[in-house]
Amino acid sequence: MPTAQTASNEGLIINGERTNASDAGTFEVFDPSTGKLLARVAKATTADVKRAIAAAHAALESKSWGGLTPADRGRILHRMALAIREHAEELADLESRDTGKPVRQARTDVQVAARYFEFYAGAADKIMGHTIPLGPGFLDFTVREPIGVSAQIVPWNYPIQIGSRGVAPALAAGCTVILKPSSEAPMTALRLAEIALKSGLPNGVLNVVPGTGAEAGIALASDPDINQLTFTGSVEVGVAVAKLAAENVVPVVMELGGKSPNIVFADADLELAAQGVANAIFQNAGQTCSAGSRLLVQNEAHGILVERLVHRATNMRLGPGVTDPDMGPIISKRQLEAIEGYVEVGKLEGAIVVAGGERPKDPTLGEGYYFKPTLLDRVSPGMRVAQEEIFGPVLSIITFDEVDDAAALANLSVFGLLAGVWTRDINKALALASGIKAGQVYVNTYGAAGGVELPFGGYKKSGYGREKGLEALASYTQVKNVCIRFSQA
Ligand code: NAD
């Protein structure tokens, strides 16, 4: 594993072995805090992906995995959770270098990853069917069988969390997995698989094929031998991936983008709301699918809330993730430029920059891809900065007057991932919770630690299918109905 000074060489993990790509190709991974080389990683080819799928099928049929009791599967997952905790500091350091996120956040991500394995370890032997009453002479029951080989394509923003979010329930259900991390941040997915092997996960149950979307991603999504696909990423790529899977009638879970609102009423605890709103947009430098990137604030509270947000935004310390700043860099130069472009669009549309809006001028930040925490005020709902996912530390502030306006404004989006409601009035809270079209609604909070136990997924273009919680197991199982007619003589 790399240290701050040396770049490491990383292989693919197929059938329990570290291996080079079939054509010996590699790609480079950079530390976004410094722009320096972090690692050279084997770049999976289509042939490698096919090898990984074959290994996953063999493991599925093997005694050492397919033949295990659910309780034994659960024990292995439990050992994985413990091993992740034992390696927590090393994993957090690696995640911080690979993504640029503050090491404190990376530590949380690692604990959440461990929690996924712990949670689903306990669920492995509780995946039950039903008996269905058909009347005298019949016994009818259902069983939930593993769906088979699960292909999982994940983004760069929360690699270990999102990787574990899909892998843990799939393994609990008895599936095997091919995980394709993003080429921007593949490091902890590889380490996770190594830890899994040391914890007793049999060869071929979890394979990791880092590579590009254009080759490894397409090869995985279009392969007729996968049985299920979980995709987490942008809408554009998600649509392309879903079309490929549809050709083979492979079911998909789509976890896509968002433009989630935080709705603050004048009767809210405004200090609590300011803290929640700031954290929801600036965590991971806004590179979070569930970022609270729209603030819908009741006119009476606008002045005081914006003042508090400006105070928070302008006092945030930026720096390399491993120095544990308040906010780290953006993942790449390309993403940084995209964010800058959006701020310019917002200004042209008439938004007012009340904090940030530019790269920091601090020379100590060197070649890192930093952008200041940014507040765009006087945004109107139709503007591009109110509609499109910026995926950076940029909050678009919109005002409203009436309770009914708030729900309508919240729903004025092609997305529907999360929403936060801040009020002391339970009636308003419940009216909004019912009126908002989103997969999760939070009241006087935004997120609940890792939220491992809570079903998570999108309405509208934020996707379909649910991850997290017991709900996720549905995606990794298929229901078989067995109907028996018997004689009652
Ligand atoms: P992306 O869509 O560019 O890439 C996601 C993954 O897909 C990567 O592994 C990439 O290599 C792969 N990929 C790219 N092109 C592909 C293709 N043609 N075929 C198959 N695979 C391909 O997304 P990103 O930039 O890595 O991440 C940011 C996006 O992810 C944002 O839109 C964000 O909202 C979304 N996201 C959603 C969730 C969620 O749970 N809903 C979580 C995190 C991120």
Short mmCIF file of C-alpha atoms and ligand atoms in Angstrom, two decimals:
data_model
loop_
_atom_site.label_atom_id
_atom_site.label_comp_id
_atom_site.label_asym_id
_atom_site.label_seq_id
_atom_site.Cartn_x
_atom_site.Cartn_y
_atom_site.Cartn_z
CA MET A 1 0.00 0.00 0.00
CA PRO A 2 1.28 3.48 -0.82
CA THR A 3 2.79 5.91 1.63
CA ALA A 4 2.82 9.65 1.14
CA GLN A 5 6.06 9.34 -0.80
CA THR A 6 5.80 6.22 -2.95
CA ALA A 7 3.30 5.22 -5.60
CA SER A 8 2.21 1.59 -5.38
CA ASN A 9 1.41 -0.98 -8.08
CA GLU A 10 -1.98 -2.62 -7.75
CA GLY A 11 -3.43 -5.68 -9.50
CA LEU A 12 -6.94 -6.86 -10.23
CA ILE A 13 -8.44 -9.37 -7.80
CA ILE A 14 -9.93 -12.33 -9.61
CA ASN A 15 -10.64 -15.72 -8.04
CA GLY A 16 -8.78 -14.73 -4.90
CA GLU A 17 -5.59 -13.74 -6.66
CA ARG A 18 -3.94 -10.45 -7.45
CA THR A 19 -3.30 -10.44 -11.17
CA ASN A 20 -2.20 -8.17 -13.98
CA ALA A 21 -4.58 -7.17 -16.73
CA SER A 22 -4.63 -9.61 -19.68
CA ASP A 23 -2.82 -7.05 -21.84
CA ALA A 24 -0.67 -5.83 -18.89
CA GLY A 25 -2.30 -2.38 -19.20
CA THR A 26 -2.40 0.00 -16.25
CA PHE A 27 -3.81 3.41 -15.38
CA GLU A 28 -2.56 6.05 -12.99
CA VAL A 29 -4.36 7.25 -9.90
CA PHE A 30 -3.58 10.69 -8.49
CA ASP A 31 -3.95 12.20 -5.05
CA PRO A 32 -6.33 15.14 -5.64
CA SER A 33 -4.90 16.98 -2.63
CA THR A 34 -1.50 17.29 -4.28
CA GLY A 35 -1.96 16.18 -7.90
CA LYS A 36 0.82 13.62 -7.24
CA LEU A 37 0.82 10.00 -8.43
CA LEU A 38 -0.68 7.67 -5.84
CA ALA A 39 -0.68 4.34 -7.68
CA ARG A 40 -0.51 2.48 -10.97
CA VAL A 41 -3.44 0.11 -11.16
CA ALA A 42 -4.06 -2.80 -13.51
CA LYS A 43 -6.72 -1.79 -16.05
CA ALA A 44 -9.21 -4.60 -16.52
CA THR A 45 -9.96 -5.62 -20.09
CA THR A 46 -13.07 -7.34 -21.43
CA ALA A 47 -11.20 -10.65 -21.13
CA ASP A 48 -10.46 -9.91 -17.45
CA VAL A 49 -14.10 -9.10 -16.79
CA LYS A 50 -15.11 -12.41 -18.39
CA ARG A 51 -12.57 -14.21 -16.20
CA ALA A 52 -14.02 -12.55 -13.11
CA ILE A 53 -17.57 -13.51 -14.11
CA ALA A 54 -16.50 -17.13 -14.66
CA ALA A 55 -14.82 -17.17 -11.22
CA ALA A 56 -17.97 -15.72 -9.64
CA HIS A 57 -20.14 -18.43 -11.25
CA ALA A 58 -17.78 -21.18 -10.12
CA ALA A 59 -17.87 -19.82 -6.55
CA LEU A 60 -21.66 -19.66 -6.67
CA GLU A 61 -21.81 -23.37 -7.47
CA SER A 62 -19.02 -24.33 -5.06
CA LYS A 63 -19.41 -26.15 -1.77
CA SER A 64 -17.26 -23.53 -0.08
CA TRP A 65 -19.77 -20.76 -0.84
CA GLY A 66 -22.92 -22.02 -2.54
CA GLY A 67 -22.94 -24.95 -0.12
CA LEU A 68 -22.64 -22.88 3.06
CA THR A 69 -25.48 -22.50 5.51
CA PRO A 70 -26.83 -18.95 5.79
CA ALA A 71 -25.48 -18.82 9.35
CA ASP A 72 -21.97 -19.64 8.09
CA ARG A 73 -22.23 -16.92 5.45
CA GLY A 74 -23.24 -14.54 8.22
CA ARG A 75 -20.19 -15.55 10.27
CA ILE A 76 -17.86 -14.72 7.37
CA LEU A 77 -19.51 -11.33 6.93
CA HIS A 78 -19.15 -10.72 10.62
CA ARG A 79 -15.43 -11.48 10.44
CA MET A 80 -15.17 -9.05 7.54
CA ALA A 81 -16.76 -6.33 9.67
CA LEU A 82 -14.24 -6.97 12.44
CA ALA A 83 -11.33 -7.03 9.99
CA ILE A 84 -12.41 -3.71 8.45
CA ARG A 85 -12.44 -2.21 11.94
CA GLU A 86 -8.99 -3.67 12.64
CA HIS A 87 -7.69 -2.01 9.46
CA ALA A 88 -9.72 1.16 10.00
CA GLU A 89 -6.86 3.63 10.23
CA GLU A 90 -5.03 2.25 7.20
CA LEU A 91 -8.24 2.19 5.13
CA ALA A 92 -9.17 5.73 6.16
CA ASP A 93 -5.72 7.03 5.24
CA LEU A 94 -5.92 5.33 1.84
CA GLU A 95 -9.46 6.60 1.18
CA SER A 96 -8.43 10.10 2.16
CA ARG A 97 -5.45 10.07 -0.22
CA ASP A 98 -7.44 8.53 -3.04
CA THR A 99 -10.46 10.86 -2.86
CA GLY A 100 -9.04 13.90 -1.07
CA LYS A 101 -11.70 13.80 1.64
CA PRO A 102 -10.80 14.85 5.18
CA VAL A 103 -9.46 11.84 7.05
CA ARG A 104 -12.14 12.33 9.72
CA GLN A 105 -14.81 11.75 7.04
CA ALA A 106 -12.85 8.81 5.65
CA ARG A 107 -12.79 7.29 9.15
CA THR A 108 -16.56 7.59 9.31
CA ASP A 109 -16.86 6.00 5.86
CA VAL A 110 -14.79 3.03 7.01
CA GLN A 111 -16.91 2.57 10.14
CA VAL A 112 -20.04 2.69 7.98
CA ALA A 113 -18.50 0.10 5.66
CA ALA A 114 -17.89 -2.19 8.66
CA ARG A 115 -21.43 -1.56 9.81
CA TYR A 116 -22.81 -2.76 6.45
CA PHE A 117 -21.08 -6.12 6.90
CA GLU A 118 -22.22 -6.32 10.51
CA PHE A 119 -25.83 -5.45 9.66
CA TYR A 120 -26.10 -7.92 6.78
CA ALA A 121 -24.17 -10.59 8.71
CA GLY A 122 -27.13 -10.63 11.07
CA ALA A 123 -29.60 -10.74 8.18
CA ALA A 124 -28.02 -13.67 6.29
CA ASP A 125 -30.03 -16.32 8.16
CA LYS A 126 -33.28 -14.34 8.22
CA ILE A 127 -34.07 -14.24 4.51
CA MET A 128 -37.40 -16.00 4.68
CA GLY A 129 -40.26 -16.92 2.41
CA HIS A 130 -43.99 -17.17 3.11
CA THR A 131 -46.61 -19.85 3.23
CA ILE A 132 -49.65 -18.99 1.17
CA PRO A 133 -53.05 -20.42 2.19
CA LEU A 134 -54.71 -22.18 -0.74
CA GLY A 135 -57.11 -24.31 1.29
CA PRO A 136 -57.45 -28.04 1.91
CA GLY A 137 -55.13 -30.32 -0.03
CA PHE A 138 -52.53 -27.70 -0.86
CA LEU A 139 -49.32 -26.52 0.68
CA ASP A 140 -47.81 -23.46 -0.98
CA PHE A 141 -44.63 -21.74 0.08
CA THR A 142 -42.04 -19.37 -1.30
CA VAL A 143 -38.27 -19.45 -0.98
CA ARG A 144 -35.94 -16.55 -1.66
CA GLU A 145 -32.93 -17.83 -3.56
CA PRO A 146 -29.73 -15.91 -4.34
CA ILE A 147 -30.11 -14.12 -7.65
CA GLY A 148 -26.63 -15.24 -8.73
CA VAL A 149 -23.69 -13.19 -9.93
CA SER A 150 -24.07 -9.52 -9.08
CA ALA A 151 -22.13 -6.92 -11.09
CA GLN A 152 -21.57 -3.71 -9.16
CA ILE A 153 -20.35 -0.50 -10.77
CA VAL A 154 -19.55 2.26 -8.29
CA PRO A 155 -18.44 5.93 -8.40
CA TRP A 156 -15.45 7.69 -6.90
CA ASN A 157 -17.02 9.77 -4.19
CA TYR A 158 -17.54 7.20 -1.38
CA PRO A 159 -15.70 4.14 -2.69
CA ILE A 160 -15.51 2.02 0.45
CA GLN A 161 -18.98 2.97 1.71
CA ILE A 162 -20.77 2.45 -1.58
CA GLY A 163 -18.75 -0.67 -2.38
CA SER A 164 -19.71 -2.19 0.97
CA ARG A 165 -23.31 -1.00 0.61
CA GLY A 166 -23.78 -3.28 -2.39
CA VAL A 167 -21.36 -6.10 -1.64
CA ALA A 168 -22.56 -6.87 1.92
CA PRO A 169 -26.26 -7.56 1.14
CA ALA A 170 -25.33 -9.45 -2.02
CA LEU A 171 -23.04 -11.77 -0.04
CA ALA A 172 -25.59 -12.12 2.76
CA ALA A 173 -28.11 -13.31 0.19
CA GLY A 174 -25.63 -15.90 -1.07
CA CYS A 175 -24.65 -14.14 -4.30
CA THR A 176 -21.14 -13.63 -5.66
CA VAL A 177 -19.90 -10.24 -6.84
CA ILE A 178 -17.76 -8.49 -9.41
CA LEU A 179 -17.04 -4.99 -8.20
CA LYS A 180 -15.87 -2.31 -10.62
CA PRO A 181 -14.62 0.74 -8.78
CA SER A 182 -14.16 4.06 -10.55
CA SER A 183 -10.78 4.62 -12.18
CA GLU A 184 -10.60 7.90 -10.19
CA ALA A 185 -10.60 6.11 -6.82
CA PRO A 186 -10.14 2.33 -6.93
CA MET A 187 -7.82 1.79 -3.96
CA THR A 188 -10.06 0.83 -1.04
CA ALA A 189 -12.17 -1.55 -3.14
CA LEU A 190 -9.02 -3.57 -3.78
CA ARG A 191 -8.03 -3.47 -0.14
CA LEU A 192 -11.55 -4.50 0.89
CA ALA A 193 -11.29 -7.64 -1.25
CA GLU A 194 -7.91 -8.51 0.27
CA ILE A 195 -9.36 -8.10 3.76
CA ALA A 196 -12.34 -10.25 2.76
CA LEU A 197 -10.05 -13.05 1.58
CA LYS A 198 -8.10 -12.94 4.83
CA SER A 199 -11.41 -13.11 6.70
CA GLY A 200 -12.25 -16.42 5.05
CA LEU A 201 -14.33 -15.32 2.07
CA PRO A 202 -13.72 -18.10 -0.47
CA ASN A 203 -11.94 -17.37 -3.74
CA GLY A 204 -14.11 -15.98 -6.51
CA VAL A 205 -16.89 -14.71 -4.23
CA LEU A 206 -15.70 -11.10 -4.44
CA ASN A 207 -13.72 -10.07 -7.53
CA VAL A 208 -12.52 -6.51 -8.15
CA VAL A 209 -11.88 -5.23 -11.68
CA PRO A 210 -10.73 -1.60 -11.67
CA GLY A 211 -10.78 0.01 -15.08
CA THR A 212 -12.49 2.48 -17.32
CA GLY A 213 -16.20 2.74 -17.85
CA ALA A 214 -15.62 2.51 -21.59
CA GLU A 215 -14.04 -0.95 -21.33
CA ALA A 216 -14.50 -2.74 -18.00
CA GLY A 217 -17.82 -0.98 -17.25
CA ILE A 218 -19.38 -1.76 -20.61
CA ALA A 219 -17.98 -5.30 -20.59
CA LEU A 220 -19.60 -5.96 -17.21
CA ALA A 221 -22.95 -4.33 -17.96
CA SER A 222 -23.35 -6.03 -21.33
CA ASP A 223 -22.27 -9.53 -20.33
CA PRO A 224 -25.09 -12.08 -20.65
CA ASP A 225 -23.62 -14.13 -17.80
CA ILE A 226 -24.26 -11.62 -15.02
CA ASN A 227 -27.53 -12.14 -13.19
CA GLN A 228 -28.01 -8.73 -11.58
CA LEU A 229 -26.46 -5.27 -11.84
CA THR A 230 -26.19 -2.52 -9.25
CA PHE A 231 -25.09 0.78 -10.73
CA THR A 232 -24.26 3.90 -8.74
CA GLY A 233 -23.32 7.00 -10.71
CA SER A 234 -24.62 9.65 -13.05
CA VAL A 235 -27.97 9.57 -14.83
CA GLU A 236 -26.35 9.66 -18.25
CA VAL A 237 -24.16 6.60 -17.65
CA GLY A 238 -26.93 4.87 -15.69
CA VAL A 239 -29.28 5.05 -18.66
CA ALA A 240 -26.62 3.61 -20.96
CA VAL A 241 -25.84 0.81 -18.50
CA ALA A 242 -29.54 -0.04 -17.99
CA LYS A 243 -29.99 -0.35 -21.76
CA LEU A 244 -27.07 -2.79 -21.98
CA ALA A 245 -28.46 -4.90 -19.14
CA ALA A 246 -31.93 -4.82 -20.69
CA GLU A 247 -30.58 -6.57 -23.78
CA ASN A 248 -29.94 -9.61 -21.57
CA VAL A 249 -33.01 -9.12 -19.33
CA VAL A 250 -30.71 -8.52 -16.37
CA PRO A 251 -32.43 -6.65 -13.50
CA VAL A 252 -30.74 -3.47 -12.32
CA VAL A 253 -30.67 -1.25 -9.26
CA MET A 254 -30.04 2.34 -10.30
CA GLU A 255 -28.63 4.74 -7.71
CA LEU A 256 -28.26 8.01 -9.57
CA GLY A 257 -27.89 11.70 -8.94
CA GLY A 258 -29.84 14.29 -7.03
CA LYS A 259 -30.64 17.95 -6.42
CA SER A 260 -31.95 17.46 -2.95
CA PRO A 261 -33.65 20.31 -1.07
CA ASN A 262 -33.25 21.39 2.51
CA ILE A 263 -36.48 23.24 3.38
CA VAL A 264 -36.17 25.65 6.29
CA PHE A 265 -39.26 27.23 7.84
CA ALA A 266 -39.08 30.42 9.88
CA ASP A 267 -40.19 28.55 13.00
CA ALA A 268 -37.18 26.18 12.86
CA ASP A 269 -34.24 26.12 15.23
CA LEU A 270 -32.16 28.20 12.81
CA GLU A 271 -28.80 27.41 14.39
CA LEU A 272 -29.48 23.69 14.08
CA ALA A 273 -30.73 24.24 10.53
CA ALA A 274 -27.64 26.26 9.56
CA GLN A 275 -25.41 23.50 10.83
CA GLY A 276 -27.43 20.82 9.04
CA VAL A 277 -27.67 22.75 5.76
CA ALA A 278 -23.95 23.58 5.71
CA ASN A 279 -22.94 20.00 6.44
CA ALA A 280 -25.34 18.63 3.82
CA ILE A 281 -23.70 20.64 1.05
CA PHE A 282 -20.06 20.90 2.14
CA GLN A 283 -19.48 17.31 3.31
CA ASN A 284 -17.09 15.66 0.83
CA ALA A 285 -16.87 19.04 -0.93
CA GLY A 286 -20.45 18.61 -2.16
CA GLN A 287 -19.49 15.50 -4.13
CA THR A 288 -22.30 13.49 -2.62
CA CYS A 289 -25.34 12.10 -4.44
CA SER A 290 -27.51 13.07 -1.50
CA ALA A 291 -25.93 16.54 -1.05
CA GLY A 292 -28.49 19.12 0.09
CA SER A 293 -27.67 21.34 -2.87
CA ARG A 294 -30.87 23.42 -2.84
CA LEU A 295 -31.82 25.52 0.16
CA LEU A 296 -35.50 26.46 0.14
CA VAL A 297 -35.87 29.01 2.93
CA GLN A 298 -39.02 30.79 4.11
CA ASN A 299 -38.64 34.50 3.38
CA GLU A 300 -38.83 35.60 7.04
CA ALA A 301 -35.80 33.45 7.92
CA HIS A 302 -33.75 34.19 4.81
CA GLY A 303 -31.58 37.01 6.22
CA ILE A 304 -30.56 35.33 9.45
CA LEU A 305 -30.03 31.89 7.94
CA VAL A 306 -27.92 33.17 5.05
CA GLU A 307 -25.84 35.23 7.48
CA ARG A 308 -25.12 32.09 9.52
CA LEU A 309 -24.31 30.08 6.41
CA VAL A 310 -21.93 32.76 5.14
CA HIS A 311 -20.18 32.70 8.50
CA ARG A 312 -19.79 28.93 8.32
CA ALA A 313 -18.73 28.84 4.65
CA THR A 314 -16.11 31.55 4.97
CA ASN A 315 -14.58 30.01 8.08
CA MET A 316 -14.01 26.57 6.63
CA ARG A 317 -10.41 25.47 6.45
CA LEU A 318 -9.40 23.89 3.15
CA GLY A 319 -6.49 21.50 2.83
CA PRO A 320 -5.22 18.04 1.91
CA GLY A 321 -7.51 15.30 3.19
CA VAL A 322 -4.84 13.71 5.36
CA THR A 323 -4.35 16.97 7.32
CA ASP A 324 -8.02 16.70 8.31
CA PRO A 325 -9.28 20.07 7.13
CA ASP A 326 -12.96 21.09 7.13
CA MET A 327 -13.08 20.48 3.40
CA GLY A 328 -10.71 18.73 1.00
CA PRO A 329 -10.16 19.17 -2.71
CA ILE A 330 -12.39 18.30 -5.66
CA ILE A 331 -11.64 14.85 -7.16
CA SER A 332 -10.12 16.05 -10.45
CA LYS A 333 -9.23 19.06 -12.56
CA ARG A 334 -12.10 18.23 -14.90
CA GLN A 335 -14.62 18.23 -12.05
CA LEU A 336 -13.15 21.46 -10.65
CA GLU A 337 -13.59 23.16 -14.01
CA ALA A 338 -17.15 21.89 -14.28
CA ILE A 339 -17.97 23.43 -10.89
CA GLU A 340 -16.39 26.75 -11.86
CA GLY A 341 -18.42 26.68 -15.06
CA TYR A 342 -21.64 26.26 -13.08
CA VAL A 343 -20.85 29.22 -10.84
CA GLU A 344 -20.35 31.36 -13.95
CA VAL A 345 -23.65 30.10 -15.37
CA GLY A 346 -25.35 30.98 -12.08
CA LYS A 347 -23.95 34.52 -12.14
CA LEU A 348 -25.09 35.01 -15.73
CA GLU A 349 -28.54 33.76 -14.75
CA GLY A 350 -28.70 36.43 -12.00
CA ALA A 351 -27.60 34.56 -8.87
CA ILE A 352 -25.53 36.50 -6.33
CA VAL A 353 -22.37 34.91 -4.91
CA VAL A 354 -22.46 35.62 -1.17
CA ALA A 355 -19.59 33.29 -0.26
CA GLY A 356 -16.80 31.59 -2.21
CA GLY A 357 -17.40 31.26 -5.93
CA GLU A 358 -13.73 30.77 -6.80
CA ARG A 359 -10.57 28.74 -6.22
CA PRO A 360 -8.72 29.67 -3.04
CA LYS A 361 -5.60 31.78 -3.57
CA ASP A 362 -3.68 30.14 -0.72
CA PRO A 363 -0.27 29.14 -2.20
CA THR A 364 0.15 26.38 0.41
CA LEU A 365 -2.61 24.44 -1.36
CA GLY A 366 -0.24 23.95 -4.29
CA GLU A 367 -1.46 21.86 -7.21
CA GLY A 368 -4.55 20.47 -5.44
CA TYR A 369 -7.99 20.91 -7.04
CA TYR A 370 -9.61 23.17 -4.45
CA PHE A 371 -12.78 25.26 -4.63
CA LYS A 372 -14.14 27.51 -1.89
CA PRO A 373 -17.42 26.66 -0.15
CA THR A 374 -19.90 28.64 -2.23
CA LEU A 375 -23.33 30.14 -1.60
CA LEU A 376 -25.43 31.35 -4.52
CA ASP A 377 -28.25 33.57 -3.28
CA ARG A 378 -31.33 34.90 -5.14
CA VAL A 379 -31.58 31.78 -7.22
CA SER A 380 -34.91 31.19 -8.93
CA PRO A 381 -36.30 27.68 -9.41
CA GLY A 382 -35.92 27.55 -13.18
CA MET A 383 -32.22 28.44 -13.26
CA ARG A 384 -29.75 25.75 -14.30
CA VAL A 385 -28.01 26.05 -10.91
CA ALA A 386 -31.35 25.17 -9.30
CA GLN A 387 -32.00 22.23 -11.60
CA GLU A 388 -28.74 20.51 -12.50
CA GLU A 389 -26.48 18.47 -10.25
CA ILE A 390 -23.27 20.52 -9.83
CA PHE A 391 -21.51 17.92 -7.68
CA GLY A 392 -19.40 20.44 -5.83
CA PRO A 393 -19.58 22.68 -2.74
CA VAL A 394 -22.18 25.03 -4.22
CA LEU A 395 -25.51 25.77 -2.51
CA SER A 396 -28.35 27.37 -4.49
CA ILE A 397 -30.59 29.48 -2.22
CA ILE A 398 -34.26 29.95 -3.14
CA THR A 399 -36.97 31.64 -1.05
CA PHE A 400 -40.67 30.86 -0.54
CA ASP A 401 -43.58 32.20 1.50
CA GLU A 402 -46.27 29.57 2.04
CA VAL A 403 -46.08 25.95 3.24
CA ASP A 404 -47.74 24.76 0.04
CA ASP A 405 -45.11 26.58 -2.04
CA ALA A 406 -42.37 24.61 -0.27
CA ALA A 407 -43.54 21.15 -1.34
CA ALA A 408 -44.17 22.35 -4.90
CA LEU A 409 -40.70 23.92 -5.07
CA ALA A 410 -39.07 20.81 -3.63
CA ASN A 411 -40.74 18.71 -6.32
CA LEU A 412 -39.75 21.07 -9.11
CA SER A 413 -36.84 18.82 -10.05
CA VAL A 414 -36.22 15.83 -12.26
CA PHE A 415 -34.55 14.24 -9.21
CA GLY A 416 -36.01 12.82 -6.01
CA LEU A 417 -33.33 11.34 -3.78
CA LEU A 418 -33.57 13.07 -0.37
CA ALA A 419 -35.17 16.07 1.32
CA GLY A 420 -34.63 17.78 4.66
CA VAL A 421 -37.39 19.69 6.48
CA TRP A 422 -36.56 22.03 9.33
CA THR A 423 -39.48 23.16 11.50
CA ARG A 424 -40.82 22.97 15.06
CA ASP A 425 -44.33 22.33 13.72
CA ILE A 426 -45.16 18.63 13.45
CA ASN A 427 -48.06 19.35 11.09
CA LYS A 428 -45.79 21.09 8.60
CA ALA A 429 -43.22 18.35 8.94
CA LEU A 430 -45.73 15.60 8.22
CA ALA A 431 -47.42 17.53 5.41
CA LEU A 432 -44.03 17.94 3.71
CA ALA A 433 -43.00 14.33 4.37
CA SER A 434 -46.13 13.22 2.57
CA GLY A 435 -45.98 15.80 -0.24
CA ILE A 436 -42.33 15.47 -1.22
CA LYS A 437 -41.48 13.03 -3.99
CA ALA A 438 -38.16 11.61 -2.75
CA GLY A 439 -36.84 8.30 -1.45
CA GLN A 440 -35.93 9.68 1.98
CA VAL A 441 -37.29 12.64 3.97
CA TYR A 442 -35.52 13.83 7.11
CA VAL A 443 -37.02 16.20 9.68
CA ASN A 444 -34.68 18.39 11.75
CA THR A 445 -31.75 16.30 10.64
CA TYR A 446 -30.22 15.37 7.31
CA GLY A 447 -29.05 11.79 7.17
CA ALA A 448 -28.75 9.53 10.21
CA ALA A 449 -25.09 8.60 10.72
CA GLY A 450 -24.45 6.10 7.90
CA GLY A 451 -28.13 5.32 7.59
CA VAL A 452 -27.18 1.68 7.02
CA GLU A 453 -30.52 0.49 8.38
CA LEU A 454 -32.68 2.85 6.30
CA PRO A 455 -33.90 2.02 2.77
CA PHE A 456 -32.22 4.37 0.35
CA GLY A 457 -32.88 5.12 -3.30
CA GLY A 458 -34.46 7.47 -5.73
CA TYR A 459 -37.78 8.68 -7.02
CA LYS A 460 -37.84 10.01 -10.58
CA LYS A 461 -34.41 10.33 -12.24
CA SER A 462 -32.60 9.61 -8.99
CA GLY A 463 -33.08 5.95 -9.81
CA TYR A 464 -35.00 2.85 -8.80
CA GLY A 465 -34.57 -0.13 -6.52
CA ARG A 466 -33.49 0.30 -2.93
CA GLU A 467 -30.19 -0.21 -1.18
CA LYS A 468 -29.50 -0.23 2.56
CA GLY A 469 -31.71 -1.72 5.25
CA LEU A 470 -33.46 -5.06 4.89
CA GLU A 471 -35.09 -3.65 1.76
CA ALA A 472 -31.81 -4.11 -0.17
CA LEU A 473 -31.98 -7.91 0.14
CA ALA A 474 -34.87 -7.96 -2.32
CA SER A 475 -32.49 -6.99 -5.14
CA TYR A 476 -30.16 -9.91 -4.44
CA THR A 477 -32.78 -12.64 -4.12
CA GLN A 478 -35.39 -14.09 -6.42
CA VAL A 479 -38.62 -15.63 -5.26
CA LYS A 480 -39.53 -19.18 -6.10
CA ASN A 481 -43.05 -20.43 -5.39
CA VAL A 482 -43.55 -24.11 -4.63
CA CYS A 483 -47.11 -25.43 -4.78
CA ILE A 484 -47.88 -28.96 -3.54
CA ARG A 485 -51.14 -30.80 -3.85
CA PHE A 486 -51.51 -33.60 -1.38
CA SER A 487 -54.03 -36.19 -0.45
CA GLN A 488 -55.85 -35.73 2.87
CA ALA A 489 -57.04 -39.30 3.10
P1 NAD B 1 -20.18 8.11 -13.49
O1 NAD B 1 -21.58 7.80 -13.92
O2 NAD B 1 -19.32 8.89 -14.40
O3 NAD B 1 -19.38 6.74 -13.19
C1 NAD B 1 -19.88 5.77 -12.30
C2 NAD B 1 -19.22 4.44 -12.62
O4 NAD B 1 -19.63 4.04 -13.93
C3 NAD B 1 -17.69 4.46 -12.64
O5 NAD B 1 -17.19 3.26 -12.10
C4 NAD B 1 -17.38 4.55 -14.13
O6 NAD B 1 -16.12 4.01 -14.47
C5 NAD B 1 -18.50 3.70 -14.72
N1 NAD B 1 -18.83 3.99 -16.11
C6 NAD B 1 -18.61 5.15 -16.80
N2 NAD B 1 -19.06 5.02 -18.07
C7 NAD B 1 -19.57 3.77 -18.17
C8 NAD B 1 -20.20 3.05 -19.23
N3 NAD B 1 -20.41 3.59 -20.41
N4 NAD B 1 -20.62 1.79 -18.99
C9 NAD B 1 -20.45 1.22 -17.77
N5 NAD B 1 -19.86 1.85 -16.74
C10 NAD B 1 -19.43 3.12 -16.94
O7 NAD B 1 -20.32 8.79 -12.05
P2 NAD B 1 -19.16 9.42 -11.15
O8 NAD B 1 -18.69 10.67 -11.80
O9 NAD B 1 -18.18 8.37 -10.80
O10 NAD B 1 -19.98 9.77 -9.82
C11 NAD B 1 -20.78 10.89 -9.69
C12 NAD B 1 -22.24 10.58 -9.94
O11 NAD B 1 -22.65 9.47 -9.14
C13 NAD B 1 -23.14 11.73 -9.53
O12 NAD B 1 -24.17 11.90 -10.48
C14 NAD B 1 -23.74 11.24 -8.21
O13 NAD B 1 -24.96 11.83 -7.87
C15 NAD B 1 -23.86 9.79 -8.45
N6 NAD B 1 -23.92 9.07 -7.18
C16 NAD B 1 -25.11 8.49 -6.81
C17 NAD B 1 -25.20 7.83 -5.58
C18 NAD B 1 -26.48 7.18 -5.11
O14 NAD B 1 -26.42 6.34 -4.22
N7 NAD B 1 -27.65 7.56 -5.63
C19 NAD B 1 -24.07 7.75 -4.76
C20 NAD B 1 -22.88 8.36 -5.18
C21 NAD B 1 -22.82 9.01 -6.40
#
